[in-house]
mmCIF file of C-alpha atoms and ligand atoms in Angstrom:
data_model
loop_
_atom_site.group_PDB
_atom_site.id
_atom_site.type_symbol
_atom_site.label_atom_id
_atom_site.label_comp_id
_atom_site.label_asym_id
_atom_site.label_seq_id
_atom_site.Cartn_x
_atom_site.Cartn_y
_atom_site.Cartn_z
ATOM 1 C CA UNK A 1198 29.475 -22.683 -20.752
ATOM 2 C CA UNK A 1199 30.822 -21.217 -17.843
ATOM 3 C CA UNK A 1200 32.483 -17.962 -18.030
ATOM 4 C CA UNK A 1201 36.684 -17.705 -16.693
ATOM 5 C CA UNK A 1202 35.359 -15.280 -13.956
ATOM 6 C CA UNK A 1203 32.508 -15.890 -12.057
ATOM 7 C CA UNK A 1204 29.346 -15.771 -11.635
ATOM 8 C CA UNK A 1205 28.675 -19.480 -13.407
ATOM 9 C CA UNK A 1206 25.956 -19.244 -15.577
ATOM 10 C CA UNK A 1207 26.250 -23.182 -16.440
ATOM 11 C CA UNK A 1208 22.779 -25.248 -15.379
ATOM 12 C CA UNK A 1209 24.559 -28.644 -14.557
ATOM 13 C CA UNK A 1210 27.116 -27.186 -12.662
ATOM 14 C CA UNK A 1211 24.471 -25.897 -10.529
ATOM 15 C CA UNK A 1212 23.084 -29.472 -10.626
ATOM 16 C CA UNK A 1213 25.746 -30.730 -9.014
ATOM 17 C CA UNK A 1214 26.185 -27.905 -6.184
ATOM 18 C CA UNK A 1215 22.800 -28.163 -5.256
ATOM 19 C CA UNK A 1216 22.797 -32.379 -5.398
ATOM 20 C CA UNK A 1217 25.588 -32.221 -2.629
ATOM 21 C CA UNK A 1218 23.914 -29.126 -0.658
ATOM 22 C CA UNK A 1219 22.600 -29.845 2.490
ATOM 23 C CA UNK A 1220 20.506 -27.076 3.534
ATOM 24 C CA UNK A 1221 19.211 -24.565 1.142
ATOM 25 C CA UNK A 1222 17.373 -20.710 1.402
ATOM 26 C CA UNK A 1223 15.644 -19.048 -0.426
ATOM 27 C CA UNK A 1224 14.653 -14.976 -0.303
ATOM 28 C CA UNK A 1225 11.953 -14.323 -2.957
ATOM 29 C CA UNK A 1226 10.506 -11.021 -3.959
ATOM 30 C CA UNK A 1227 8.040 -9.948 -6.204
ATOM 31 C CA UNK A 1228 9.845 -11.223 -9.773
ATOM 32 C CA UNK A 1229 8.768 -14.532 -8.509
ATOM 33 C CA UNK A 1230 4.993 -13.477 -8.924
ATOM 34 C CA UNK A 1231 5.862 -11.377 -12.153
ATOM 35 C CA UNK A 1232 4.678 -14.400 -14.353
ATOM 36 C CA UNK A 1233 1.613 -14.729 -12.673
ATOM 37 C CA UNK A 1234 0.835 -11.116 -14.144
ATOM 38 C CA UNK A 1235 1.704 -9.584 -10.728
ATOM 39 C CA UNK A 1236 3.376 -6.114 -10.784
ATOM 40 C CA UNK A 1237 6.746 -5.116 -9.464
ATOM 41 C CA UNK A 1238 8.339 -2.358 -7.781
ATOM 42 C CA UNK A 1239 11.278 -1.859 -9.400
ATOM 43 C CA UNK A 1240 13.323 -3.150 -12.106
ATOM 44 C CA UNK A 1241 11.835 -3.841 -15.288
ATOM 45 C CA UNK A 1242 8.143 -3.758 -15.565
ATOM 46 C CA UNK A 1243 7.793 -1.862 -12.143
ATOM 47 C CA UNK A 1244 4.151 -0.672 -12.384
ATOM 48 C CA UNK A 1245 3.708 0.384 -9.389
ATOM 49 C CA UNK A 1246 6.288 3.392 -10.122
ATOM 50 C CA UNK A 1247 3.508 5.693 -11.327
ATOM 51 C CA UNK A 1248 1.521 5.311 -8.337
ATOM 52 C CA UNK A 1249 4.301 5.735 -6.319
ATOM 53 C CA UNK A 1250 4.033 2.721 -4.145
ATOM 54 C CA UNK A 1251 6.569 3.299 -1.374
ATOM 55 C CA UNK A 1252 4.858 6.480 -0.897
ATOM 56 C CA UNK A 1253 1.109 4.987 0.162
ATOM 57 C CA UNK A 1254 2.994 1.665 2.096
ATOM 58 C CA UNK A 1255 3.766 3.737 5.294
ATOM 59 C CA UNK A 1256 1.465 4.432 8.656
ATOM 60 C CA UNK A 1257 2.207 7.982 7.889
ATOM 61 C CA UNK A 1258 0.222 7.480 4.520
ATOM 62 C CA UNK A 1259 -2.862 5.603 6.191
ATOM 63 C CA UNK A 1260 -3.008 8.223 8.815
ATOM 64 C CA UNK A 1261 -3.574 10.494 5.970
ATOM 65 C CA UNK A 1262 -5.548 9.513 3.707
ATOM 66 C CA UNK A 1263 -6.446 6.186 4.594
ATOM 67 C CA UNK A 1264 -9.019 5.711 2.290
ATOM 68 C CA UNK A 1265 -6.453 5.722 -0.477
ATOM 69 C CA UNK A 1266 -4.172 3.580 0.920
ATOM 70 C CA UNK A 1267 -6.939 1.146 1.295
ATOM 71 C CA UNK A 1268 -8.052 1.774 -2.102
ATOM 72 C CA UNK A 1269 -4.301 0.777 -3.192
ATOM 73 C CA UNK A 1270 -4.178 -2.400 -1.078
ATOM 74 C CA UNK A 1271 -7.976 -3.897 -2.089
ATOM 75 C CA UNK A 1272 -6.714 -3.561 -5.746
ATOM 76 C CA UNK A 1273 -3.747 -5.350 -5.199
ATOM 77 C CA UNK A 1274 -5.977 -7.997 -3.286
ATOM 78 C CA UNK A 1275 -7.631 -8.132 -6.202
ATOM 79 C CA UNK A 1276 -5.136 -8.704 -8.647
ATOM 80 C CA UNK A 1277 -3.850 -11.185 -6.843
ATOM 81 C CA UNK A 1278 -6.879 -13.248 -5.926
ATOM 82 C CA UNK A 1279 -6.865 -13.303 -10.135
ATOM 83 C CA UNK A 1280 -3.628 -14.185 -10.126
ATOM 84 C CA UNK A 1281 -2.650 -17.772 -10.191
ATOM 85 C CA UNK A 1282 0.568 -19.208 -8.665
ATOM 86 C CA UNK A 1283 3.343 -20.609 -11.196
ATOM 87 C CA UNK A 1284 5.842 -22.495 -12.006
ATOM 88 C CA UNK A 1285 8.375 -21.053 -9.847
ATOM 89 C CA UNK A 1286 5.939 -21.066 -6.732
ATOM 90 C CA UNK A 1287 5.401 -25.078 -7.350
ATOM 91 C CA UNK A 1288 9.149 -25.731 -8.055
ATOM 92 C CA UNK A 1289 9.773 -24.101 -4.245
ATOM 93 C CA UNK A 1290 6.715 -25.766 -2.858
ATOM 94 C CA UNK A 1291 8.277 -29.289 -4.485
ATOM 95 C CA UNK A 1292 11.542 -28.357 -3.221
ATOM 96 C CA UNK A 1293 10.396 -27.659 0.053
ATOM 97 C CA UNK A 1294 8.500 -31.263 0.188
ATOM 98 C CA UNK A 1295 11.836 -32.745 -1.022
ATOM 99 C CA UNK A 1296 13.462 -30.669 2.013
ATOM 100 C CA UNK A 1297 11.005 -31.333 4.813
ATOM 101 C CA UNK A 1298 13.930 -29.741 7.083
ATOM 102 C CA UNK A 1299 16.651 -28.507 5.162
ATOM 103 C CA UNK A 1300 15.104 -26.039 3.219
ATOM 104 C CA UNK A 1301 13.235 -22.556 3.935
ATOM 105 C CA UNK A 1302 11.956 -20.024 2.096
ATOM 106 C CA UNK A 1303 11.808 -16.059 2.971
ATOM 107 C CA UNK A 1304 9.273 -14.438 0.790
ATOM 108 C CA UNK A 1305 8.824 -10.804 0.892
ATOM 109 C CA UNK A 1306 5.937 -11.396 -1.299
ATOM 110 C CA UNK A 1307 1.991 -10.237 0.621
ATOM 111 C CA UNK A 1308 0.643 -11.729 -2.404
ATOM 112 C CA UNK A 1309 -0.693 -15.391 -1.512
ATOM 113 C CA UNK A 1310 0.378 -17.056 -4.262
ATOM 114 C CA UNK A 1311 3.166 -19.248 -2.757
ATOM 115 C CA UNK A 1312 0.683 -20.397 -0.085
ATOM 116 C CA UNK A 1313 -1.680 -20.850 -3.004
ATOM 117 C CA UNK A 1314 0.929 -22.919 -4.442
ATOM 118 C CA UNK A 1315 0.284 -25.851 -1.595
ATOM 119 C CA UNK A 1316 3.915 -24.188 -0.123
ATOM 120 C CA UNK A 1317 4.298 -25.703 3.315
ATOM 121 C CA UNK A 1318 3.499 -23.419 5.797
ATOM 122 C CA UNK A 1319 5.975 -23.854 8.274
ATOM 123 C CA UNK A 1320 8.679 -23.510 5.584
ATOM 124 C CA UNK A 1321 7.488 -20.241 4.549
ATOM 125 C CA UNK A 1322 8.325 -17.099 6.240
ATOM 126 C CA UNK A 1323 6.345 -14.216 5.297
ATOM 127 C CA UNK A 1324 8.762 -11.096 5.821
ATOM 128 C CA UNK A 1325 6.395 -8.569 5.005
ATOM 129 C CA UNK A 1326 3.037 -10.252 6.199
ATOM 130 C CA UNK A 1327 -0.051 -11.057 3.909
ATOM 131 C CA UNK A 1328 -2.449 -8.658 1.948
ATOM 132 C CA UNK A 1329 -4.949 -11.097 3.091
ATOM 133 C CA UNK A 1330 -4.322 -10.711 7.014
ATOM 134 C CA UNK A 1331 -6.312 -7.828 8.321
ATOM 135 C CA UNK A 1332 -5.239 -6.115 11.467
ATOM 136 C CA UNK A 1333 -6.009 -2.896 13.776
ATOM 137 C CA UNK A 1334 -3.972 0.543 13.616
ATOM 138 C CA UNK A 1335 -4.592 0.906 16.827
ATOM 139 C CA UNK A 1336 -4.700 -2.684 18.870
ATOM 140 C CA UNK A 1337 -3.738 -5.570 18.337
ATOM 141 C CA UNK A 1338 -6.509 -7.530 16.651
ATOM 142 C CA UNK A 1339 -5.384 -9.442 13.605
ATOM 143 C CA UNK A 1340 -7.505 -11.881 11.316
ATOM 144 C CA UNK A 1341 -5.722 -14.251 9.260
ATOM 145 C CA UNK A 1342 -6.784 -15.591 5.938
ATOM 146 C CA UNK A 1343 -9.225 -12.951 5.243
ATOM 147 C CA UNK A 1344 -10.151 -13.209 1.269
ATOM 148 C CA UNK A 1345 -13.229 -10.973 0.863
ATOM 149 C CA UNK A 1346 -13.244 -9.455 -2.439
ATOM 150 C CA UNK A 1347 -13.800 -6.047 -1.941
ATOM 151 C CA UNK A 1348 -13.047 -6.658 1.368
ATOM 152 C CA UNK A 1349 -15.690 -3.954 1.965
ATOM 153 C CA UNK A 1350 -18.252 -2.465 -0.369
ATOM 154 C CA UNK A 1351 -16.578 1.292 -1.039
ATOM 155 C CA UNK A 1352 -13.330 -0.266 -1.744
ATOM 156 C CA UNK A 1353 -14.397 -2.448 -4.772
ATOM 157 C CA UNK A 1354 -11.752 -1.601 -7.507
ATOM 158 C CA UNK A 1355 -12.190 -2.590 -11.114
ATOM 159 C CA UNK A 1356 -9.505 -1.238 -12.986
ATOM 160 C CA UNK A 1357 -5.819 0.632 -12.392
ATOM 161 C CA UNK A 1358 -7.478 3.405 -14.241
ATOM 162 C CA UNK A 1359 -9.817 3.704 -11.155
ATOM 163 C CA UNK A 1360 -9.417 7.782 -10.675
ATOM 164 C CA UNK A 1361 -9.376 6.956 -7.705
ATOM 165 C CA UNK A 1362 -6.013 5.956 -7.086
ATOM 166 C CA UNK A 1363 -4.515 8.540 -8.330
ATOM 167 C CA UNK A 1364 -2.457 9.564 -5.531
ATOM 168 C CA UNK A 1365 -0.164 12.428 -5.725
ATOM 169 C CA UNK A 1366 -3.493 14.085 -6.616
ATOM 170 C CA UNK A 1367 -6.019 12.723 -4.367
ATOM 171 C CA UNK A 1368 -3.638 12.808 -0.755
ATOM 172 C CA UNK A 1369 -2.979 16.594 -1.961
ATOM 173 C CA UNK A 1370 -7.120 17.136 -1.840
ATOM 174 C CA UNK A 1371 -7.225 14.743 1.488
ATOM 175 C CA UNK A 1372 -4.817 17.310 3.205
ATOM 176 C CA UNK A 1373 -6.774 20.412 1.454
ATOM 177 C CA UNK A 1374 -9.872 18.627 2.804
ATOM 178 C CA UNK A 1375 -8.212 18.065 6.305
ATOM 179 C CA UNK A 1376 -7.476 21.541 6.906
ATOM 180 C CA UNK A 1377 -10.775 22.824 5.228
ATOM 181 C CA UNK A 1378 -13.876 20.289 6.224
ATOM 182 C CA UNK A 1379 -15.771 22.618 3.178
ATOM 183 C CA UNK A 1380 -13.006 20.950 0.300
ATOM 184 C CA UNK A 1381 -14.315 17.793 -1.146
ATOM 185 C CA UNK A 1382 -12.502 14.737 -1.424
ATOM 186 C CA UNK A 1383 -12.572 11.878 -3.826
ATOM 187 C CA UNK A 1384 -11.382 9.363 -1.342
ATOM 188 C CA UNK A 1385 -12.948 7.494 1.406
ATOM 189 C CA UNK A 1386 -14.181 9.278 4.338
ATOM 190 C CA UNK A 1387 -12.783 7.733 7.279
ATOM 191 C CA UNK A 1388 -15.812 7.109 9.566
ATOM 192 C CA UNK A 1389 -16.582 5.011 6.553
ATOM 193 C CA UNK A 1390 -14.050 2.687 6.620
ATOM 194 C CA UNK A 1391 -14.369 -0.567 8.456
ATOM 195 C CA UNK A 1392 -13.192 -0.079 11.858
ATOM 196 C CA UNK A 1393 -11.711 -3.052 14.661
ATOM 197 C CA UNK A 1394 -14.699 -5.232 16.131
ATOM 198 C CA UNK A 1395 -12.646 -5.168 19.171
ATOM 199 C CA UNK A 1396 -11.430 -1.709 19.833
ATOM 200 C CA UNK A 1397 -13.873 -0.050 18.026
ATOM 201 C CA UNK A 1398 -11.827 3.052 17.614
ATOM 202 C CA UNK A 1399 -8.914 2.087 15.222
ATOM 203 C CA UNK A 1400 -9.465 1.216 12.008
ATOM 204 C CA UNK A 1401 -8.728 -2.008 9.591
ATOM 205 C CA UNK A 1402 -5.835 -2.132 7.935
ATOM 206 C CA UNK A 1403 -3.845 -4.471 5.501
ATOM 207 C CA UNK A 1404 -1.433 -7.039 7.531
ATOM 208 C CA UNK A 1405 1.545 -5.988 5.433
ATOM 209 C CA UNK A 1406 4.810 -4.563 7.093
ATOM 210 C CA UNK A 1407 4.650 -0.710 5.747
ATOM 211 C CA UNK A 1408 8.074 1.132 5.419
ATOM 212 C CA UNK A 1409 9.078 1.900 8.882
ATOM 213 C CA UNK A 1410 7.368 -0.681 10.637
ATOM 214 C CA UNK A 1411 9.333 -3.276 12.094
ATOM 215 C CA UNK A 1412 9.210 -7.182 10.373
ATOM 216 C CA UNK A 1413 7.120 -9.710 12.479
ATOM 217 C CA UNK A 1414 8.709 -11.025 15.970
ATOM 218 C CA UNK A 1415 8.124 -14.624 15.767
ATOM 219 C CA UNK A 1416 9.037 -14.908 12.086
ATOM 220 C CA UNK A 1417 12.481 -13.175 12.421
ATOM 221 C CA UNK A 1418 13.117 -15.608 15.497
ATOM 222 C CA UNK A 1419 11.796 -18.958 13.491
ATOM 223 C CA UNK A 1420 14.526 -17.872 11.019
ATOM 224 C CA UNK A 1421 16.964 -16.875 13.160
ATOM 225 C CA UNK A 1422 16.756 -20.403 14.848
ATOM 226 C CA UNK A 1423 16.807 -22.351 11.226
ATOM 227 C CA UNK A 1424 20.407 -20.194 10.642
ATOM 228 C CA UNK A 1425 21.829 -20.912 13.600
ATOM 229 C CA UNK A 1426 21.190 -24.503 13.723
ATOM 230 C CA UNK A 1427 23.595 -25.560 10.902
ATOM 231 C CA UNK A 1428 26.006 -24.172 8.318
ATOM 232 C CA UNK A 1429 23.933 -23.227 4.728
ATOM 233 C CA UNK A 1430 25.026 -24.440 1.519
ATOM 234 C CA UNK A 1431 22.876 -22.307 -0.861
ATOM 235 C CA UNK A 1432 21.076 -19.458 -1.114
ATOM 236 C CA UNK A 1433 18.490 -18.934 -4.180
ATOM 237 C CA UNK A 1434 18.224 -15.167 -4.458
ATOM 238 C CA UNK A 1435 14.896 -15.180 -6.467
ATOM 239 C CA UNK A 1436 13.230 -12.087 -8.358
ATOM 240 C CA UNK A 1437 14.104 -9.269 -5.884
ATOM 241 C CA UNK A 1438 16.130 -6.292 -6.160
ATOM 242 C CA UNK A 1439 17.354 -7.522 -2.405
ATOM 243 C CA UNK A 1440 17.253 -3.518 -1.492
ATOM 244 C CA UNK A 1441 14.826 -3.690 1.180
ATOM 245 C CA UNK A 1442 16.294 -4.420 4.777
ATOM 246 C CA UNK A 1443 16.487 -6.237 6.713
ATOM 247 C CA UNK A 1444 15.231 -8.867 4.508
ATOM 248 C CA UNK A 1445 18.239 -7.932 1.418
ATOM 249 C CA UNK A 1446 20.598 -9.074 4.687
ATOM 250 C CA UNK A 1447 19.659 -12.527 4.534
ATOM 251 C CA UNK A 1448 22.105 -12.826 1.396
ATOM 252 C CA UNK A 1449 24.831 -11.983 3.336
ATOM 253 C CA UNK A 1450 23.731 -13.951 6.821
ATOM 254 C CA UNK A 1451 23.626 -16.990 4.596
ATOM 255 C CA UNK A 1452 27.103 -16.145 2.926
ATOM 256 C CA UNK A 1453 28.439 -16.202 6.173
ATOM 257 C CA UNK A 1454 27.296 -19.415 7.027
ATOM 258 C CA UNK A 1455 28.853 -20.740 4.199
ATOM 259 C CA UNK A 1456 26.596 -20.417 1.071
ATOM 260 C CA UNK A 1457 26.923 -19.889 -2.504
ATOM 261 C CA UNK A 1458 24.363 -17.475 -3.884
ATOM 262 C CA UNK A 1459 22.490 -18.238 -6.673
ATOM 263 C CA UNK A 1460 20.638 -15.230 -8.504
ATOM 264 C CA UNK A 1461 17.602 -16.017 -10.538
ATOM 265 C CA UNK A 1462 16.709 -12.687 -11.881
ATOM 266 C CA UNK A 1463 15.115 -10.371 -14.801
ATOM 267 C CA UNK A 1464 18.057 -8.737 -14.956
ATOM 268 C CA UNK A 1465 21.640 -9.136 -15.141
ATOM 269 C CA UNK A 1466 24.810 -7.821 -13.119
ATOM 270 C CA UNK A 1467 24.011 -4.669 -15.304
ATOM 271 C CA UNK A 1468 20.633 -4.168 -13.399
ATOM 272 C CA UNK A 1469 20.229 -3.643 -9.622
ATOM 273 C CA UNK A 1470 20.969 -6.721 -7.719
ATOM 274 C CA UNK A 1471 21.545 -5.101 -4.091
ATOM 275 C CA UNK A 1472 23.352 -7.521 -1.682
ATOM 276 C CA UNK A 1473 23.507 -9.739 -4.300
ATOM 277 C CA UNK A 1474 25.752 -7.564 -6.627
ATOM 278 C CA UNK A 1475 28.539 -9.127 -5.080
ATOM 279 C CA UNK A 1476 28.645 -12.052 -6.851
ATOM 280 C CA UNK A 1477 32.006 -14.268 -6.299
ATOM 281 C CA UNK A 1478 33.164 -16.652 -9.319
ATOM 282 C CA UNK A 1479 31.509 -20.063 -7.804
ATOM 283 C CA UNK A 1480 28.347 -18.501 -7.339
ATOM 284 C CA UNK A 1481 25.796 -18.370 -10.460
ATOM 285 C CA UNK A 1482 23.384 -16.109 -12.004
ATOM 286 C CA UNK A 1483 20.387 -17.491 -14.211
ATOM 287 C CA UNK A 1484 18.884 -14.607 -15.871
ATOM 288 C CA UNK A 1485 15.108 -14.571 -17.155
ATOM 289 C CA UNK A 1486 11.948 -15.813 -15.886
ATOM 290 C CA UNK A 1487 11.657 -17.313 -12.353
ATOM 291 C CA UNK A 1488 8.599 -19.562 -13.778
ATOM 292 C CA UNK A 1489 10.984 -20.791 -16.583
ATOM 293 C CA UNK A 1490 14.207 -20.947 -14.532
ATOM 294 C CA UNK A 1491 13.108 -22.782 -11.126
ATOM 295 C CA UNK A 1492 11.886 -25.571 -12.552
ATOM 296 C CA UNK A 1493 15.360 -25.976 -14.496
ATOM 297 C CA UNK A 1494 17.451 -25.645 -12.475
ATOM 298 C CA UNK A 1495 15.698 -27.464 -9.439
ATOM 299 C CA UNK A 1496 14.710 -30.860 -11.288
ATOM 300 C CA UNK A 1497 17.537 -33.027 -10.099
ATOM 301 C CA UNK A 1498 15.686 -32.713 -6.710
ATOM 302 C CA UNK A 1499 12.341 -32.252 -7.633
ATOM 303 C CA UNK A 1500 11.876 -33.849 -11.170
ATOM 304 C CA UNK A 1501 9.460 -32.968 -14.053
ATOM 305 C CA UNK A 1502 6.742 -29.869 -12.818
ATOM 306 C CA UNK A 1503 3.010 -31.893 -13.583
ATOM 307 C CA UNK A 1504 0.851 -30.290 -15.583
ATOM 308 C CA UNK A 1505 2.047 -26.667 -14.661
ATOM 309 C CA UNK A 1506 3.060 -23.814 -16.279
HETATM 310 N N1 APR B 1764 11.550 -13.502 -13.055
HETATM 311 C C1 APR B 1764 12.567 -13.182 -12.222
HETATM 312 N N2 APR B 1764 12.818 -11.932 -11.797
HETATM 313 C C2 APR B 1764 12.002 -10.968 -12.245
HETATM 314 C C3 APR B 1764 10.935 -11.209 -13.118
HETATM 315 C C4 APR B 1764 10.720 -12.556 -13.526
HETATM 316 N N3 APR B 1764 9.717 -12.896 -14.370
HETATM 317 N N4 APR B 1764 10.312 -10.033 -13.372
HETATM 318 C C5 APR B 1764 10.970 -9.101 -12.678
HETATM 319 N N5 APR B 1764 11.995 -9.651 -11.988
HETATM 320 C C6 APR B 1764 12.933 -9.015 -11.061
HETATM 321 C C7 APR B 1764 13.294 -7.594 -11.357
HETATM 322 O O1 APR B 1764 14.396 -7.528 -12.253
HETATM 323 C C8 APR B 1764 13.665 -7.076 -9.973
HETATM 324 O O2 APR B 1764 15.016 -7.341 -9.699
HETATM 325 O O3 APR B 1764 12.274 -8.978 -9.805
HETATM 326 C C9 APR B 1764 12.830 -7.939 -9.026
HETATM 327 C C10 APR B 1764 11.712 -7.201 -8.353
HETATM 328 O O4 APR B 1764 12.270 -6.313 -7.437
HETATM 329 P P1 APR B 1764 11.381 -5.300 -6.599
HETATM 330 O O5 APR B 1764 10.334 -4.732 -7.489
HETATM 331 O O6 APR B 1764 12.305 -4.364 -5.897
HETATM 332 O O7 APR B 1764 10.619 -6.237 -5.570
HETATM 333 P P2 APR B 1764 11.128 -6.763 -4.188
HETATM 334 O O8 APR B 1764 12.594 -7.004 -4.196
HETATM 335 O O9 APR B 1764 10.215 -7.871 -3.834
HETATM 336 O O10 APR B 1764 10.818 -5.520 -3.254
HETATM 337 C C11 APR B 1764 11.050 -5.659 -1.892
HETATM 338 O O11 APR B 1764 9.954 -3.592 -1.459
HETATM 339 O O12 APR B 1764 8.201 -2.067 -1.731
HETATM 340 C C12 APR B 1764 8.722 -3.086 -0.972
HETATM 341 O O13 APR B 1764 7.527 -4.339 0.586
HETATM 342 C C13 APR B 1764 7.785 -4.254 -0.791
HETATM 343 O O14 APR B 1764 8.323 -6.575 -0.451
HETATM 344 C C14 APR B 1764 8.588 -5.442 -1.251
HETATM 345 C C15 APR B 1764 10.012 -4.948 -1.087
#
């Protein structure tokens, strides 16, 4: 039943909007991967929040202590090599085989799993990069599709409870050790860490887009060019807290092009939607699991999910 004021909640309602839509986005975040086990960063079941994860995902961080940041990122390479895609990643992949040109997906997922998923590639724009590109600090060497596991030797993680990555504790020691070479430090010694086969001097790092580091060229232009080519009808707002910018402004870039906004969220209008808070009465909200939801509400277009769960 839909509700007298907006957002619709009603599945065949959104049938039909999305049966007469012509072009379609979507902006994913991590909620998507949340049923592949796959931690978020905020909102419920952020586990990340105790280890403080904005704090280590800046070049500030790396400079550091970069052995902990490292230590951070090869354990979420880990998890996620574990992980296996879902439902929701092979409803988006179908969709996006349906949609050959009409349809795009911006993921601010580093995980892999959409790729994983058999996504086409050149429908899916990574926002934030890929855990599993490895690049220079200093130069600008990059290596794509890089899936060692440890990706070196000293940073082979077994567990969260790795003491390790504790790191309010262990980046306090790193400074005491900076500015006294006598203090011992539980992390990674820098010289140890692998550096660039091309520079030599800088070190690896993960291809992910830290907190102040601006979003990859070519993929904001590829996008760019897929907006301005037509109006949009829809925009599926999947498993993000759309608070991170500039990617959250996609919502609104679509809007203005003439979407409706569908939410497909954890949480309700009571929990923190970001630039999709805003929602007007013919847009719709489907709240719950992105595996369980995607497949719903996108079968008119991409009929019964094989053998997937
Ligand atoms: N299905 C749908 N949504 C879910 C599920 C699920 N199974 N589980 C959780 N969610 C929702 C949460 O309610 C929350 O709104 O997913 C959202 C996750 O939001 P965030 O943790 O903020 O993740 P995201 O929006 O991807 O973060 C953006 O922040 O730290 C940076 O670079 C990082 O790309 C990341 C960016």
């Amino acid at each position: 039943m839909a509700s007298i004021h907006g957002p619709i909640t009603d599945v065949s309602e959104f049938h039909e909007v999305l049966k007469s839509s012509k072009r379609i986005m979507a902006l994913c975040g991590a909620g998507l991967s949340a049923a592949s086990g796959l931690g978020t960063f905020r909102g419920a079941g952020g586990m990340w929040r105790n280890h403080q994860a904005t704090s280590l995902a800046t070049p500030e961080a790396f400079e550091q202590d970069p052995g902990l940041v490292w230590l951070f990122y090869s354990y979420r390479r880990h998890k996620a090599l574990q992980a296996k895609p879902n439902a929701g990643h092979y409803a988006l992949t179908e969709l996006s085989k349906e949609m050959p040109d009409d349809f795009i997906t911006l993921t601010q997922n580093v995980d892999g799993l959409s790729q994983r998923a058999g996504h086409p590639r050149e429908q899916l724009k990574l926002l934030h990069g890929s855990l599993f590109d490895i690049k220079c600090f200093d130069c600008d060497r990059i290596e794509l599709n890089n899936y060692d596991d440890p990706f070196h030797p000293l940073l082979a993680i077994d567990s969260e409870e790795d003491s390790r990555l504790a790191p309010a504790e262990n980046t306090e020691q790193a400074r005491a050790a900076y500015e006294d070479p006598n203090v011992d430090t539980t992390t990674i010694n820098p010289d140890d860490l692998p550096h660039c086969p091309d520079c030599k001097a800088g070190l690896l790092r993960p291809g992910v887009v830290w907190f102040g580091e601006d979003l990859p060229e070519d993929t904001l232009d590829e996008v760019s060019e897929w907006i301005e080519k037509d109006k949009i009808d829809l925009i599926l707002v999947i498993g993000t807290t759309a608070t991170v910018w500039p990617a959250a402004g996609y919502v609104s870039e679509a809007t203005s092009k003439g979407a409706k906004v569908a939410v497909i969220n954890m949480d309700g209008l009571d929990g923190e939607l970001g630039a999709a808070s805003n929602l007007r009465d013919d847009d719709f909200l489907f709240q719950g699991d992105a595996s369980k939801i995607l497949p719903e509400i996108l079968k008119p277009i991409i009929g019964e999910l094989e053998g997937v769960h």
